[in-house]
XYZ file of C-alpha atoms in Angstrom:
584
model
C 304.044 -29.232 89.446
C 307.426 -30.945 88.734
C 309.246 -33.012 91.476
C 312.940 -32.607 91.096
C 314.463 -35.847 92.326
C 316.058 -36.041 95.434
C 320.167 -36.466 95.351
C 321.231 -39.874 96.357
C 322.314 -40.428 99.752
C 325.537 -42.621 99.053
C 327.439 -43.455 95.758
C 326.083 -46.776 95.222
C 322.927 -45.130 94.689
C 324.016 -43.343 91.344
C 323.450 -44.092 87.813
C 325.893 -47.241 86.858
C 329.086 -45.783 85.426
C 332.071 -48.213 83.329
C 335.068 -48.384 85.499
C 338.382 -48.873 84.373
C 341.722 -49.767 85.768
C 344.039 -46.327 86.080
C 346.814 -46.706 88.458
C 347.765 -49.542 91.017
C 344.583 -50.655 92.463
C 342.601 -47.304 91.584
C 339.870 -47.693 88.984
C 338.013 -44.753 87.419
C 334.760 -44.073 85.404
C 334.615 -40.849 83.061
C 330.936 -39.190 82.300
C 331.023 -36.063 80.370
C 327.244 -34.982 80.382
C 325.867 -38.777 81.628
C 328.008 -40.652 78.915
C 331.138 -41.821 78.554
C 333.803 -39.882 77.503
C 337.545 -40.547 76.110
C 340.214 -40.514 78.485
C 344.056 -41.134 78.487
C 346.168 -41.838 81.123
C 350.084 -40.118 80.370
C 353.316 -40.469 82.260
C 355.395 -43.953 83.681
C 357.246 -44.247 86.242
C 357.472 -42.629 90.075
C 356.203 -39.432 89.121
C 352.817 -37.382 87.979
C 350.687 -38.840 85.938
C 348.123 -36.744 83.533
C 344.733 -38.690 82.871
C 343.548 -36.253 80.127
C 339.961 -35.787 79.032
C 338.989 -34.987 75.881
C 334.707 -33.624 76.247
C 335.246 -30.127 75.174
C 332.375 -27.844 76.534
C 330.508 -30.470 78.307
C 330.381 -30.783 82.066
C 332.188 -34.017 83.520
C 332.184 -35.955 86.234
C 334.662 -38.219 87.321
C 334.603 -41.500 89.583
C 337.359 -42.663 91.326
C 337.258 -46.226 93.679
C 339.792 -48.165 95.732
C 339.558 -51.405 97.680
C 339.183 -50.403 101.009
C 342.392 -52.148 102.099
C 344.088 -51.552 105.144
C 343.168 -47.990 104.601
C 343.275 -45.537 107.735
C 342.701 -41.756 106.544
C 341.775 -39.458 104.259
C 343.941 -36.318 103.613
C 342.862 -33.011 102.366
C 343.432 -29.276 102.038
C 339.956 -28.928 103.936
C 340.413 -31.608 106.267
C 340.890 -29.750 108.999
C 340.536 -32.339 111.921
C 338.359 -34.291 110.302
C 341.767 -36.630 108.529
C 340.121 -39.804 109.369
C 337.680 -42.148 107.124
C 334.123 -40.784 106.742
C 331.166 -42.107 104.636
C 330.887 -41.594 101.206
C 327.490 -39.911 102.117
C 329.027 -37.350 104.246
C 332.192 -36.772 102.658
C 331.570 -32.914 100.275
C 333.532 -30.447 99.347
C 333.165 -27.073 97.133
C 336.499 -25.984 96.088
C 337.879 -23.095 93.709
C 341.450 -20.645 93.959
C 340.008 -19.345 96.791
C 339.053 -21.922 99.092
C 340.897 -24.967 99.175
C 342.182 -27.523 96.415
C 340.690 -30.397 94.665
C 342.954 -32.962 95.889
C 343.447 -35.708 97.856
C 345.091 -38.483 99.425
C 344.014 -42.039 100.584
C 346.301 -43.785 103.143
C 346.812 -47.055 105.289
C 347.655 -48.021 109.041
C 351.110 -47.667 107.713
C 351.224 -43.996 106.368
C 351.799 -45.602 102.690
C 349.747 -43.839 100.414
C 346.534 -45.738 97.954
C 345.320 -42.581 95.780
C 346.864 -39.390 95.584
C 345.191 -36.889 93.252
C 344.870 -33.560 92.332
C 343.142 -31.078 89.492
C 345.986 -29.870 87.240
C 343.698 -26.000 87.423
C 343.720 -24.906 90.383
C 341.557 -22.443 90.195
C 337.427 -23.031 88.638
C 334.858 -24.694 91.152
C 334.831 -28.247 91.387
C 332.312 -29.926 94.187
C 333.533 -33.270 95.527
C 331.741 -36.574 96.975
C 334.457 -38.570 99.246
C 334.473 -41.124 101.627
C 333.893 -44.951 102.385
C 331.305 -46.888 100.287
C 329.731 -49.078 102.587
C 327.731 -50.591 99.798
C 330.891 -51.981 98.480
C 333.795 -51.998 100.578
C 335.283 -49.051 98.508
C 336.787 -45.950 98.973
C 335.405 -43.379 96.470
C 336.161 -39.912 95.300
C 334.070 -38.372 92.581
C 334.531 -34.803 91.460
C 332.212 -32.755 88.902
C 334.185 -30.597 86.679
C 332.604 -27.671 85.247
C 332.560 -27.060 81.242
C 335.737 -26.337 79.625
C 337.333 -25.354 76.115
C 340.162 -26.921 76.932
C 340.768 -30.896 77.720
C 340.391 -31.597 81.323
C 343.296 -33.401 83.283
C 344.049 -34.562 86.765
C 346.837 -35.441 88.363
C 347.664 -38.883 89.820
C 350.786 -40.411 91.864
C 351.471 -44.092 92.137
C 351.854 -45.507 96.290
C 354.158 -43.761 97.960
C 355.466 -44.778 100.938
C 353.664 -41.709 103.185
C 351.596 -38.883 102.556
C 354.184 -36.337 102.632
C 356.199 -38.595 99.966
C 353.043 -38.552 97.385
C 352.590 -34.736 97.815
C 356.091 -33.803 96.831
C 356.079 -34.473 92.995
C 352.761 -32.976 92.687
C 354.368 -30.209 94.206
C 356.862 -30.563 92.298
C 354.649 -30.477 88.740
C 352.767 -27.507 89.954
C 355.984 -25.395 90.568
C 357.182 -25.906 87.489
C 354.057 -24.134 85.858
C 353.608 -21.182 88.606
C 355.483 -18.068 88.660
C 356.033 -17.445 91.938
C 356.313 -14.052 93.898
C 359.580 -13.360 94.818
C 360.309 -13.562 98.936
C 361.613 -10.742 100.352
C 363.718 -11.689 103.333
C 361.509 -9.517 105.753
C 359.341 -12.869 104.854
C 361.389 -15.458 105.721
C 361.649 -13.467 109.722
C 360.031 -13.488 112.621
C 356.652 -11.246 112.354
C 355.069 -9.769 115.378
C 351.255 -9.138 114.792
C 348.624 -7.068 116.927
C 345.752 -9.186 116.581
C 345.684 -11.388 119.654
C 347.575 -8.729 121.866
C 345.309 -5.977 121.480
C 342.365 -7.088 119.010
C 341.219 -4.187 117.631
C 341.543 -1.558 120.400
C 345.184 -0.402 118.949
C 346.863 2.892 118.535
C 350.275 4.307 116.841
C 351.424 4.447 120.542
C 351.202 0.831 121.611
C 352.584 -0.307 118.576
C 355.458 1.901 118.376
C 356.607 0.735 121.760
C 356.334 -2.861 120.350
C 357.903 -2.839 117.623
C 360.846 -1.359 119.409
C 361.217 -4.028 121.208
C 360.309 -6.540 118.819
C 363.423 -5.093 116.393
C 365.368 -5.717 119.473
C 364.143 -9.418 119.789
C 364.686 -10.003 115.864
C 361.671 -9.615 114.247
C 361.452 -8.579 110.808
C 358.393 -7.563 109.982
C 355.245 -6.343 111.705
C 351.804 -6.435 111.011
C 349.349 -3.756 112.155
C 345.679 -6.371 112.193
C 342.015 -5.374 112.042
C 340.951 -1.781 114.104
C 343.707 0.870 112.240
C 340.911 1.800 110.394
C 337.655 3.794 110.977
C 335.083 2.004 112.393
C 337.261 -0.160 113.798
C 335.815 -2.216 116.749
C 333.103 -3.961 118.323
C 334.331 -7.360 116.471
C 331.894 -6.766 113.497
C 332.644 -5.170 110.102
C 329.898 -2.896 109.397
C 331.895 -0.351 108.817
C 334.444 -1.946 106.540
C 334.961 -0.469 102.958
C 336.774 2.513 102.607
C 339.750 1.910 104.336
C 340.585 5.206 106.001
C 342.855 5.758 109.058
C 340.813 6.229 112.712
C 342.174 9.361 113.111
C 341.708 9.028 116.785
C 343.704 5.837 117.348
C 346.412 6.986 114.280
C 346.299 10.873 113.915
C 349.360 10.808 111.520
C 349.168 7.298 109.916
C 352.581 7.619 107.531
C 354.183 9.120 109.651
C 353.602 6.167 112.702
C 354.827 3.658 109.780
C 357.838 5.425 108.747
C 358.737 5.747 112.821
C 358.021 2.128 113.145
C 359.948 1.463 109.911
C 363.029 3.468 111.128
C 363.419 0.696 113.726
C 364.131 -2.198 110.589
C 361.056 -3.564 110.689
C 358.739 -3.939 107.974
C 355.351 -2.706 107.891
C 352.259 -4.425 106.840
C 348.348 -3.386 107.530
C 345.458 -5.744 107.864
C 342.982 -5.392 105.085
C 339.772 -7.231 103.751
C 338.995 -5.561 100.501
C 336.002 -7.421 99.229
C 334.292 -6.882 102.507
C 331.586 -3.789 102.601
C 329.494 -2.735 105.708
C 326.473 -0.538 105.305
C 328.389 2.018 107.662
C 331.040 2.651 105.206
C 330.652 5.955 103.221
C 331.187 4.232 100.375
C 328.330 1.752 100.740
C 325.582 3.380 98.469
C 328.212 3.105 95.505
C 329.071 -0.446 95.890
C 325.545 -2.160 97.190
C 325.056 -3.183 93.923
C 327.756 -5.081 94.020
C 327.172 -6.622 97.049
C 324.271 -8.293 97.116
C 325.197 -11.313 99.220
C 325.998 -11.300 103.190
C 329.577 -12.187 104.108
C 330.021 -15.315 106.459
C 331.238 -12.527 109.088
C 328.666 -10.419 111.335
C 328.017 -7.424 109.908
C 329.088 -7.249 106.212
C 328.186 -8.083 102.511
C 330.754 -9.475 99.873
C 331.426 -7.765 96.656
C 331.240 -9.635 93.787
C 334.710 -10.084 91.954
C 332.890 -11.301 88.764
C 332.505 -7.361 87.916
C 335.270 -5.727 86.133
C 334.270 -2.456 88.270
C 334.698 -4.488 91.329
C 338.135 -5.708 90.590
C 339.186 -2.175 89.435
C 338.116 -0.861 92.931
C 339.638 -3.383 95.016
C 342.946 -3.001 93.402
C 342.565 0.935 93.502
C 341.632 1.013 96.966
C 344.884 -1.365 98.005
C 347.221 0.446 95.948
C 346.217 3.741 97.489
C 346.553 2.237 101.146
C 350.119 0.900 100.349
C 351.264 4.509 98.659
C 349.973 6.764 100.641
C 350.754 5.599 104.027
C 354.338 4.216 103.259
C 353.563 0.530 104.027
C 355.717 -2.869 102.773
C 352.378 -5.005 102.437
C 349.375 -6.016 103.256
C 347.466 -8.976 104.791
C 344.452 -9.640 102.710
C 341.967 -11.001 104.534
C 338.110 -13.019 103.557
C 338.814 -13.833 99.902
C 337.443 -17.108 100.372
C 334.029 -14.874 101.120
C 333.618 -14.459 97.428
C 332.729 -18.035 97.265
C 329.157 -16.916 98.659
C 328.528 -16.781 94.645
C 329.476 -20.031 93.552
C 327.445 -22.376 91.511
C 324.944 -19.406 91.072
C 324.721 -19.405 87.402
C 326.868 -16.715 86.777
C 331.081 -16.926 85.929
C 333.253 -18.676 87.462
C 334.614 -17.103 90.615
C 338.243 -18.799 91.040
C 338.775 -17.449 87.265
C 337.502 -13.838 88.447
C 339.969 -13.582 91.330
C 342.541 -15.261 89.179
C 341.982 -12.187 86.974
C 341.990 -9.825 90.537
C 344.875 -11.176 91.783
C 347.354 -10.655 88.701
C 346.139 -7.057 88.354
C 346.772 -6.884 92.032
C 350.638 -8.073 92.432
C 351.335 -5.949 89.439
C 349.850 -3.263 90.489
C 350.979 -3.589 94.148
C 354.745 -4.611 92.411
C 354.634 -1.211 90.423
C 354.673 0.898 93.992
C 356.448 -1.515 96.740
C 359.173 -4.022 94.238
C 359.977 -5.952 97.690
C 356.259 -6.270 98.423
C 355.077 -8.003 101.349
C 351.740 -10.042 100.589
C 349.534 -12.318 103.225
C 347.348 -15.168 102.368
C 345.698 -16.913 104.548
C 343.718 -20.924 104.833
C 341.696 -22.016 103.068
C 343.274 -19.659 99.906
C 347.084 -20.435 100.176
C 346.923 -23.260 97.318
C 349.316 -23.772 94.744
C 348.085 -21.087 92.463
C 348.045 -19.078 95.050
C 351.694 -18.817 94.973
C 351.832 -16.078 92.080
C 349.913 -14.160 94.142
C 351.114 -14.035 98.386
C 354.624 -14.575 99.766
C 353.566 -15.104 103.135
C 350.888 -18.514 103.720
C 349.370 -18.481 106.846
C 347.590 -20.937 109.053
C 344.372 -20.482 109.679
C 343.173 -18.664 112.839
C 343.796 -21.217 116.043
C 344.288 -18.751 119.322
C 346.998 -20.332 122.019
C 346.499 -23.721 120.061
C 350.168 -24.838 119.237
C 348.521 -28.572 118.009
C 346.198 -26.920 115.480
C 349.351 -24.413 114.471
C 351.783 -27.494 113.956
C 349.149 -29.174 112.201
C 347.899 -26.039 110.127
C 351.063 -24.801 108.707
C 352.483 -28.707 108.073
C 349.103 -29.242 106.003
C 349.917 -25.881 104.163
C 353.294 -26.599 103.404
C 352.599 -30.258 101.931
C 351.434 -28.298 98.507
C 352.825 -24.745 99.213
C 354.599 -24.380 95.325
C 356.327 -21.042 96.770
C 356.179 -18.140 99.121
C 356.831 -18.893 102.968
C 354.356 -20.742 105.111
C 353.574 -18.677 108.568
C 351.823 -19.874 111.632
C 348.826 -17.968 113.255
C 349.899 -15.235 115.367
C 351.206 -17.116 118.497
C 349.465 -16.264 121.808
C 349.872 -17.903 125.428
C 349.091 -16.242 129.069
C 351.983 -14.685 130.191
C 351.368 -15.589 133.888
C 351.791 -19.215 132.964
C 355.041 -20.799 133.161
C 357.879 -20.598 130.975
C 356.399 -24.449 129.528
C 353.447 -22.310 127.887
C 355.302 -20.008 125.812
C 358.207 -22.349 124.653
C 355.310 -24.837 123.611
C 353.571 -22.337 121.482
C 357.077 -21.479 119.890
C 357.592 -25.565 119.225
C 354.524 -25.769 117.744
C 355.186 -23.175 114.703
C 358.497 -24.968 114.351
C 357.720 -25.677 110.627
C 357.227 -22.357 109.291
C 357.737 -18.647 110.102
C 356.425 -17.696 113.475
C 354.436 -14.658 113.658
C 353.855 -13.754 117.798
C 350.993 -11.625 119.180
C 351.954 -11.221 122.897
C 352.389 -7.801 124.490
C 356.146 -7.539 124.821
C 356.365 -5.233 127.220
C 354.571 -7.132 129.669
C 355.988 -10.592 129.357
C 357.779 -11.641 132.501
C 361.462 -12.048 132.100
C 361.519 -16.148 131.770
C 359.502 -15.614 129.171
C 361.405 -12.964 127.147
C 364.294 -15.441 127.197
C 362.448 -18.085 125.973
C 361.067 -16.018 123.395
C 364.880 -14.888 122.626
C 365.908 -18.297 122.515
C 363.324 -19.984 120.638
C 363.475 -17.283 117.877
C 367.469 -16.967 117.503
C 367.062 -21.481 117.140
C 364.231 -21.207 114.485
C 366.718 -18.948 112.808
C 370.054 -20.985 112.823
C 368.159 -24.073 111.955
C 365.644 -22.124 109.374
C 367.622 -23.936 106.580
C 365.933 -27.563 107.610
C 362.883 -25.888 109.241
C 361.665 -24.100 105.854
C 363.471 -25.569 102.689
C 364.640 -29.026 104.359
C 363.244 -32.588 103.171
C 360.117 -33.080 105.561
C 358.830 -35.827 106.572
C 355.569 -35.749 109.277
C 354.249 -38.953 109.300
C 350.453 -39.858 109.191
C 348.163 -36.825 109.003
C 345.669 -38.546 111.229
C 348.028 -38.661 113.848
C 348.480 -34.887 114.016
C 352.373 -34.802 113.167
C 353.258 -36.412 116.495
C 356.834 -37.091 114.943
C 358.240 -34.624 112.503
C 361.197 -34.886 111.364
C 363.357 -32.709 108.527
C 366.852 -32.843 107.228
C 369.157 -30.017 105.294
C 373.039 -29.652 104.873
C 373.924 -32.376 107.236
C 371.717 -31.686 109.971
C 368.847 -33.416 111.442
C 365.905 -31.521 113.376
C 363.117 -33.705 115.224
C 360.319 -32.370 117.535
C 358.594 -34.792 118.786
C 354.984 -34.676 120.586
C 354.226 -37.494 122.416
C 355.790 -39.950 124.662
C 357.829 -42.625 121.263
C 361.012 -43.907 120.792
C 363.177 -41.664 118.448
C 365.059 -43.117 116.089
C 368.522 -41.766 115.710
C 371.430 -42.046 113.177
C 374.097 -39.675 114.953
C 376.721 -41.288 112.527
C 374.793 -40.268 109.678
C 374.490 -36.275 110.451
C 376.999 -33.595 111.756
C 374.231 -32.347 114.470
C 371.006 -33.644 115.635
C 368.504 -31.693 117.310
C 365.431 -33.158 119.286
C 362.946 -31.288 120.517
C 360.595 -32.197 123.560
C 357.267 -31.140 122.362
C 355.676 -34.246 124.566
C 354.824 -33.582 128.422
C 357.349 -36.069 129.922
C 361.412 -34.908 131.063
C 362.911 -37.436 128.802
C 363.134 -38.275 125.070
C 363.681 -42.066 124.286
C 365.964 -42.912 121.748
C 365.950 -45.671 119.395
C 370.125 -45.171 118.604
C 370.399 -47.351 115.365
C 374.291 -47.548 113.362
C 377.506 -47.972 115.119
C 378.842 -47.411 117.799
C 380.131 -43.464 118.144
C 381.207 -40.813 121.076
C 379.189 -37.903 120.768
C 379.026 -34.302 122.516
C 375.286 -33.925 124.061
C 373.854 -30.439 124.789
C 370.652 -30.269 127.111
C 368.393 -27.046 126.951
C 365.278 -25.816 129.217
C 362.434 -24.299 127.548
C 364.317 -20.835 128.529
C 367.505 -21.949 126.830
C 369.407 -22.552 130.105
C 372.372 -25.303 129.192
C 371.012 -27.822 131.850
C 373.950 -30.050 130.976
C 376.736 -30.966 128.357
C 378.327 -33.713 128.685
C 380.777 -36.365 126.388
C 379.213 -39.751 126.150
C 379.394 -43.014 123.615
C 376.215 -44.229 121.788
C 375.593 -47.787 121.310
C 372.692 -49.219 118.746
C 369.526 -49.715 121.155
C 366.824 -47.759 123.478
C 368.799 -45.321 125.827
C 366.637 -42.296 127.411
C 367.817 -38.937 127.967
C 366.695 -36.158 130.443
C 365.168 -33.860 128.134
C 362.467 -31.028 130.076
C 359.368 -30.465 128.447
C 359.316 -28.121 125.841
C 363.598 -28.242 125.898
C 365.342 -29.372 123.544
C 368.898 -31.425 123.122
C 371.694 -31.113 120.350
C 373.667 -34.334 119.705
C 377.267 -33.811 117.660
C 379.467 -36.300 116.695
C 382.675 -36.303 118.694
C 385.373 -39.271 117.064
């Protein structure tokens, strides 16, 4: 009997490689197969650089060290929470177009940037070791590339003075090679969603009277979540798969959307189309193709290597989209398809690469000003030719994982519109709970899943207030220079800057620094827990006009004042916010 041997625990452990210097203090080693293979390294200057490697057909592995340093975290598209240093033996990652990026970014105490990298394709699986070796004071990334026809190439960016900084250019690089779907501006609006306010137990009724008053609030869109169709409830998904009204909850499906539509929202319906539960009348057909269980109770995956399979799931979404009148859809579990990774077979990014562009066009050829949801872990750059809307990843009432979640998003998002989870919050809490919810989707567009109807009436004008801010100042918010400090500080400080005016929400009890002199409005949101924001005021001397709002939008005060250079605090409520204009 053969013994395979056992992986090694940490880096140090592997085979020797020959490292040699890349960029700055980074070093690499290049194995195609378990020898060394030719590499280049393109590009000068403050931009992306291309290390290109020429080992067509062969598998390749590539090692990447640092000196430790004063090095602090670890940033990734699958971080999550975990943004800090880990070990090198604990640090892995599978990757592919649907689930995450290969990418990555090594920083110190001061948010300046050691390694930033990043796979020029997007989309075939790559598995990644990570972390710090202990063996030698290192930290090292190594990624295994799969066989290719083509030469392999990564992306690189020299130190940078923060994380957000590095990001930008590869952003940048990646844009410049994507064709983007076009944004509708139903996308760029305020969405209200039915998830978290009624789950699945939803009818055309309760929506109707929602979206009435969510037109009135200035929504633009709506999205009608998991339970429209039959089968819909008990929180599993055994019945998932052929994507028929419940005729009990929606007895004239078209015609609810066309009501709802007549009120100037958009319409968009929750759907999951590689999912297939044995309850399904069109389970016996598609078992075949289906031969793994989904990461969600009650349902297999089908496998979007088949041709067959990809005809079907672009069928089936074209036909819900026609026939029931709708602007969009949210697709839902495509990172499920990664249940067949590494199994031998094809790749499974490139068979949902090949889904997904016989989806938009097919989608494009019934609704031209279509409305298409992606959601974490598959909203990468790629991803871009193929959703309009990029949504954070589920996080119920959380408004630190939302801030955090769409920010992350957002650092590589090449086009599209980034969109928070649905917003949720108790509405017999104070007026504090809903306005912090709002503050923490700041950075992209809020979506809200709160019965309107039943909000209290502070609420409703926070809501109101909140929403018609995000809007005037949507200009910095979505397409404004960003900056949101260290990732392992959870965006504490986040600042962004458009047209001559400043937006900053801060989180936690710091000095601000302020330039009034240098902007035509400032506006500083209390996203901390204390009645104050401390300013550092740096420039000259300069009257200004200062605007204090509660977290309901009630002008608390407005007064004329002079700043001077130095610390000055202001009364600011939690969850407020203040608006500084010059006044010489």
């Amino acid at each position: 009997m053969t013994t395979l041997a056992p992986e090694a625990v940490t880096t140090a452990e592997l085979a020797p490689a020959r490292y040699a210097p890349l960029l700055d203090t980074v070093e690499v080693a290049v194995l195609a197969d378990g020898t060394d293979a030719a590499w280049s390294l393109d590009g000068t200057g403050p931009g992306v650089r291309v290390l290109r490697i020429d080992a067509p057909g062969a598998a390749v592995e590539v090692r990447l060290t640092v000196p430790l340093g004063d090095a602090a975290g670890y940033w990734h598209p699958g971080a999550d929470w975990r943004r800090t240093l880990v070990a090198d033996w604990e640090g892995r990652a599978t990757v592919s177009l649907a689930d995450s990026l290969a990418a990555g970014c090594l920083y110190d105490s001061t948010g300046a940037t050691l390694l930033t990298f990043a796979t020029a394709d997007p989309v075939p699986e790559v598995s990644l070791r990570y972390g710090v070796s202990e063996e030698n004071d290192t930290h090292v990334v190594h990624l295994h590339l799969p066989p290719a026809d083509q030469p392999h190439r990564l992306l690189f960016v020299p130190r940078a003075a923060s994380v957000a900084g590095a990001l930008r250019p590869l952003r940048g690089w990646y844009a410049a090679r994507t064709d983007p779907m076009p944004v509708p501006e139903a996308a760029r609006l305020p969405l209200w969603c039915t998830w978290y306010a009624y789950n699945q137990d939803v009818d055309a009724i309760e929506v109707t009277e929602q979206a009435r008053i969510a037109a009135e609030l200035g929504f633009g869109a709506l999205i009608l979540d998991d339970g429209w169709q039959r089968y819909g409830s008990g929180r599993g998904y055994a019945g998932v798969g052929d994507w028929i009204p419940d005729g009990a909850k929606f007895p004239d499906f078209a015609g609810h959307v066309a009501v709802v539509r007549e009120t100037g929202l958009r319409y968009l319906a929750w759907i999951a189309p590689l999912l297939l539960g044995p309850n399904a009348d069109c389970h016996a057909a598609w078992a075949p193709y289906a031969t793994r269980a989904a990461g969600v109770p009650g349902a297999h995956v089908l496998d979007p290597r088949h041709p067959e399979v990809r005809a079907h799931v672009v069928d089936t979404c074209v036909r819900v989209v026609r026939d029931y009148g709708l602007d969009g859809l949210k697709v839902d579990f495509l990172d499920e398809a990664m249940v067949y990774a590494h199994d031998g077979g094809e790749d499974v990014g490139r068979a949902l690469l090949l889904l997904l562009a016989d989806l938009r066009t097919a989608l494009e050829a019934v609704r031209p000003e279509l409305l298409l949801e992606l959601r974490q872990p598959y909203v990468g750059p790629a991803m871009a030719a193929f959703g309009n809307m990029l949504r954070s990843f589920d996080c119920p009432a959380d408004s630190t994982a939302n801030r955090v979640r769409t920010l992350d998003t957002a650092l590589l998002a090449t086009g599209g519109v980034v969109h928070s989870d649905p917003l949720l919050w108790d509405a017999g809490a104070p007026v504090e709970a809903a306005a912090r919810q709002l503050i923490g989707a700041l950075h992209s567009v809020p979506q809200v899943s709160v019965r309107l109807d039943t909000l209290p009436a502070e609420h409703l004008d926070a809501l109101r207030f909140w929403l018609a801010e995000w809007r005037r100042l949507r200009p910095q918010l979505l397409e404004g220079a960003v900056e949101p400090g260290r990732p392992d500080e959870q965006y504490t400080l986040v600042e962004s800057v458009a047209d001559g005016v400043r937006v900053v929400d801060v989180h936690t009890e710091r000095a601000v620094p302020v330039r009034p002199a240098e902007h035509t409005e400032t506006v500083l949101v209390n996203g901390s827990t204390a009645d104050r924001i401390v300013l550092d005021l740096q420039g000259v001397q300069l009257p200004v006009e200062i605007t204090v709002h509660g977290p309901d939008g009630r002008i608390i005060e407005r007064v004329q004042t002079t700043f001077a250079p130095g610390l000055r605090s202001l009364r600011v409520p939690r969850t407020g916010l203040v608006k500084i204009r010059g006044n010489a």
